[in-house]
Tab-separated table of C-alpha atoms in Angstrom:
chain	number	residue	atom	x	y	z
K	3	UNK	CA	67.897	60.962	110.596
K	4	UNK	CA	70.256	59.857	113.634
K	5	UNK	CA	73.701	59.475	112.231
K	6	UNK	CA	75.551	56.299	114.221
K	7	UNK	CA	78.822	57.220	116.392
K	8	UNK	CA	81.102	55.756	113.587
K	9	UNK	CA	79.618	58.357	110.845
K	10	UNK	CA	78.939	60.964	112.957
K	11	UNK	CA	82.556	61.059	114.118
K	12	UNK	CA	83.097	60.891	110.568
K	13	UNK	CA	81.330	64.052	110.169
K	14	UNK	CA	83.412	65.543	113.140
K	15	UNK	CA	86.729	64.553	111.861
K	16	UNK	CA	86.012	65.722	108.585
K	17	UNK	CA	84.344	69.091	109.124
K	18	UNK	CA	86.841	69.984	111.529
K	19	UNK	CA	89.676	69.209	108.991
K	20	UNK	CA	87.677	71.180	106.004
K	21	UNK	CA	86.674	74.174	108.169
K	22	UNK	CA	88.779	74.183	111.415
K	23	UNK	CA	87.111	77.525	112.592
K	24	UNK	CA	84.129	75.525	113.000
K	25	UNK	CA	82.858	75.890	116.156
K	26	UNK	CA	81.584	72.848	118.514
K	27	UNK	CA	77.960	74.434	118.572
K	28	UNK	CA	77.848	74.909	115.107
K	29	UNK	CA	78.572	71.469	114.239
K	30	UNK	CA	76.266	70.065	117.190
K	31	UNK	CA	73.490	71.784	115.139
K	32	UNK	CA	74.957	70.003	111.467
K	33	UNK	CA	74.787	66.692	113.212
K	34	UNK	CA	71.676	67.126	115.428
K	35	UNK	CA	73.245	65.977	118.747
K	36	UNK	CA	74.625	67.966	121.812
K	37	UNK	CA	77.620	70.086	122.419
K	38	UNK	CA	79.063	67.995	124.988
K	39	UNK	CA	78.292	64.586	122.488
K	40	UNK	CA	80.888	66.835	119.791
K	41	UNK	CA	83.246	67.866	122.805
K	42	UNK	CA	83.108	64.018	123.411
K	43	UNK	CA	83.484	62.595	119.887
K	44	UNK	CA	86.702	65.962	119.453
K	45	UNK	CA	88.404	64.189	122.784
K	46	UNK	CA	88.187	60.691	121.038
K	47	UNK	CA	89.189	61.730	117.950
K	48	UNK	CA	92.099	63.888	119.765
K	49	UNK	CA	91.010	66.816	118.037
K	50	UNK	CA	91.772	70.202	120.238
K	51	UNK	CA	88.872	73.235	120.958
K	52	UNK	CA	88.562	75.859	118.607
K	53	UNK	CA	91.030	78.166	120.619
K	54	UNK	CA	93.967	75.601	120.409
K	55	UNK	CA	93.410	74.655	116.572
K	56	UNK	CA	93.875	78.297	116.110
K	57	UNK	CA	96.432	78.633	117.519
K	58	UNK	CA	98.265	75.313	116.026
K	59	UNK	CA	97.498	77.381	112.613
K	60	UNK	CA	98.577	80.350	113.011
K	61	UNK	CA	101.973	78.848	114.509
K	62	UNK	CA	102.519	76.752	111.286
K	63	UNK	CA	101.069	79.492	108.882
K	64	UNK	CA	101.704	82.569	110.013
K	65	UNK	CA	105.437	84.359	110.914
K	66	UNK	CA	104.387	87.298	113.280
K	67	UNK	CA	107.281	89.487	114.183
K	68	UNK	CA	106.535	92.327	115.958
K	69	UNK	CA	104.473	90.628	119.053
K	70	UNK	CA	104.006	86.732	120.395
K	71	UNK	CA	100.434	84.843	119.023
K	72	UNK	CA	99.527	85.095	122.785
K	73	UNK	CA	99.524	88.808	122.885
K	74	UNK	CA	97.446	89.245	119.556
K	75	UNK	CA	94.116	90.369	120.974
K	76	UNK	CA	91.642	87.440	119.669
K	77	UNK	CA	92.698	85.156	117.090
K	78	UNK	CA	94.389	85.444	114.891
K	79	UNK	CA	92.867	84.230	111.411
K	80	UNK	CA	95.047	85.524	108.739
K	81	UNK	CA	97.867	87.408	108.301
K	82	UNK	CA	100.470	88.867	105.238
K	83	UNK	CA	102.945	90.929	106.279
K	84	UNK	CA	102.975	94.637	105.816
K	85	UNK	CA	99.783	93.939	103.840
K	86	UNK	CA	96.748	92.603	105.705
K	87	UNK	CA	95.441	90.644	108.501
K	88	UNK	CA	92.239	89.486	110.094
K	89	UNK	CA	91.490	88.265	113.918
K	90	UNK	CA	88.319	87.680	115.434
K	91	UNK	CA	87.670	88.027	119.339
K	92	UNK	CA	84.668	86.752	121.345
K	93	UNK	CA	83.025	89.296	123.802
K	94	UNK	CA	83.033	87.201	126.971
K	95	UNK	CA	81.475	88.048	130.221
K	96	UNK	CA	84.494	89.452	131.871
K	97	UNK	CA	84.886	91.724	128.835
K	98	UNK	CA	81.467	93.319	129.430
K	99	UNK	CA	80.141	95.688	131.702
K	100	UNK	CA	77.889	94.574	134.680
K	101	UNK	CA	74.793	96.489	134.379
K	102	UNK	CA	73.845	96.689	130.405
K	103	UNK	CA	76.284	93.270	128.607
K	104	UNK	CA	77.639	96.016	126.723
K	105	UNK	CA	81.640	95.541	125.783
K	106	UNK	CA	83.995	97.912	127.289
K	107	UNK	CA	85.898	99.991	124.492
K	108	UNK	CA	89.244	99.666	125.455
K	109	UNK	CA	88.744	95.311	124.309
K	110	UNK	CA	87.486	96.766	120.732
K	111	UNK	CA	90.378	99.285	120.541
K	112	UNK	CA	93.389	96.595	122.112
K	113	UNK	CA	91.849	93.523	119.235
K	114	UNK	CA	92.082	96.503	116.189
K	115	UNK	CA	95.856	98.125	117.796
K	116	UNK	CA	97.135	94.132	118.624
K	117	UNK	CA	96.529	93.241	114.549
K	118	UNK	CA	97.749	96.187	113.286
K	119	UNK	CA	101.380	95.632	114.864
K	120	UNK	CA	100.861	92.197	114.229
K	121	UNK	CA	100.927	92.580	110.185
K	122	UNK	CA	104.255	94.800	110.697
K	123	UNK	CA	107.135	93.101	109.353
K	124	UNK	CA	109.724	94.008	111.549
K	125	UNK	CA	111.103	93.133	114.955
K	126	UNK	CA	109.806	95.925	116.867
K	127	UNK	CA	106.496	97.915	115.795
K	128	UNK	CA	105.029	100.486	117.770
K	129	UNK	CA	102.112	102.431	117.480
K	130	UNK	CA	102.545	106.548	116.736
K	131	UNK	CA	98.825	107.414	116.352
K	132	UNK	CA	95.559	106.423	116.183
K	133	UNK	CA	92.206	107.921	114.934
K	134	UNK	CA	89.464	105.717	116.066
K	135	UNK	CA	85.545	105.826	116.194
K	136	UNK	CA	83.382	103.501	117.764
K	137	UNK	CA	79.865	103.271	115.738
K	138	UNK	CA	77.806	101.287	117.715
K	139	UNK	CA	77.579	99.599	121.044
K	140	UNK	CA	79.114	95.349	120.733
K	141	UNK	CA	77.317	93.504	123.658
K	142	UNK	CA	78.246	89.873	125.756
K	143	UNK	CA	78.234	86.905	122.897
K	144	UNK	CA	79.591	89.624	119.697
K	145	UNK	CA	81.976	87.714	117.349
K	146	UNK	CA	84.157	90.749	116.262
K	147	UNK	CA	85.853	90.579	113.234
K	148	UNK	CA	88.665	93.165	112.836
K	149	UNK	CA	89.937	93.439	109.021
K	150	UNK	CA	93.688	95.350	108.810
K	151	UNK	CA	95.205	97.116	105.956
K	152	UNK	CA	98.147	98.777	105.084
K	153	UNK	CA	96.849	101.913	103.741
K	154	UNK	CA	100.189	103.813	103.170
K	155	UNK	CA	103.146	102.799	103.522
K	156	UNK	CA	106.404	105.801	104.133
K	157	UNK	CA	110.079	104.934	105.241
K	158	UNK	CA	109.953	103.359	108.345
K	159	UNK	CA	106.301	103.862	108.559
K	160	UNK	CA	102.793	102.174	108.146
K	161	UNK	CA	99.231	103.750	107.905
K	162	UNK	CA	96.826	101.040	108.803
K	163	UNK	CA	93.084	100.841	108.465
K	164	UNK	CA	91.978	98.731	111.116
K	165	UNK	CA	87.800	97.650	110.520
K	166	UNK	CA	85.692	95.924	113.292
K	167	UNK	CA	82.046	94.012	112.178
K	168	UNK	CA	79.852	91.960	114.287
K	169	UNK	CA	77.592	90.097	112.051
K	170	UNK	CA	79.220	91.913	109.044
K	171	UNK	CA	78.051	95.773	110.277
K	172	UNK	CA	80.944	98.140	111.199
K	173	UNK	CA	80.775	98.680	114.643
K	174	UNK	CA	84.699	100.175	115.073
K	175	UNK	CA	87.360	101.805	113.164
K	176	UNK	CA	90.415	102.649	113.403
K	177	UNK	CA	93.784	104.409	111.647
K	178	UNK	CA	97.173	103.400	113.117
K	179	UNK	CA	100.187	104.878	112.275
K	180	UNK	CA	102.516	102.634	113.007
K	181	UNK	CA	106.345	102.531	112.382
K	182	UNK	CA	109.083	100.412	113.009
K	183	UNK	CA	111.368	100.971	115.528
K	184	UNK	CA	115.133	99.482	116.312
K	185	UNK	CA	115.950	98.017	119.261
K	186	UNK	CA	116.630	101.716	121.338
K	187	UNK	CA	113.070	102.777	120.046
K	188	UNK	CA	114.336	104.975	117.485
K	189	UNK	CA	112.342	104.880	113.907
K	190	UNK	CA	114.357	102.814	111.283
């Protein structure tokens, strides 16, 4: 059943304030119209894309120190210092290779090193080390998830296990050591 424009932007408003990952596709399937009729109904309403309410989020939730929100690679989702963090990143056409749609390695590897500084509580976090493994090719379209935690923790130092899933199976992982530097670069 058809909803009218008065319920169905309803529907937007409200979905989009109980779930405001939700993407425009996935709610033009939950109300049976198109994308552009949600796109339409989210300009009305005054409600921004996905990328923007993200980003409104994690500026109001989330204190990152180390880097800027705009150089976290993906989204940022969620974040607790010197704990854990999550941050998903679409693979996009200019993140794929020509030929075979398959996701260059060095996205996977910048989304998994970007979150682990991010969850460093400390003005300047740099990266000593990393041990990383690639399990299985991510292609054009992939929603990667990357799950970061602090595994160890030493003076002045973090050991972070940095997990990648597409469709919940591991396809990257990584272990950062990352410490916290002062402002000459010198561990603290």
């Amino acid at each position: 059943m058809r909803l009218s424009k008065k319920e169905r932007q309803h529907l937007v408003k409200q979905s989009f304030h109980d779930d405001p990952f939700l993407t425009d596709e996935e709610l033009a399937k939950r109300c049976q119209v198109s994308i552009q009729t949600i796109r339409l109904d989210r300009m009305e309403l005054a409600i921004p894309e996905l990328r923007e309410r993200i980003k409104h989020l994690a500026e109001d939730q989330y204190r990152v120190r180390s880097l800027s929100l705009e150089e976290v690679i993906g989204e940022l989702i969620d974040i607790e210092l010197n704990k854990s963090g999550i941050s998903v990143f679409e693979i996009k056409k200019e993140h794929v290779f020509a030929r075979n749609q398959i996701a260059r390695g060095h996205y996977l590897f910048a989304q998994a090193n970007s979150l682990a500084i991010a969850i460093v509580d400390a003005e300047i976090a740099l990266t000593g080390s990393a041990g990383i493994r690639f399990l299985r090719p991510v292609r054009f379209g992939d929603k990667c998830i990357a799950y970061a935690k602090v595994v160890k923790s030493q003076l002045g130092r973090l050991q972070i296990d940095v997990q990648t899933r597409v469709n919940g199976e591991t396809v990257f992982q990584g272990v950062f050591d990352v410490y916290r530097a002062n402002e000459d670069g010198h561990v603290e």
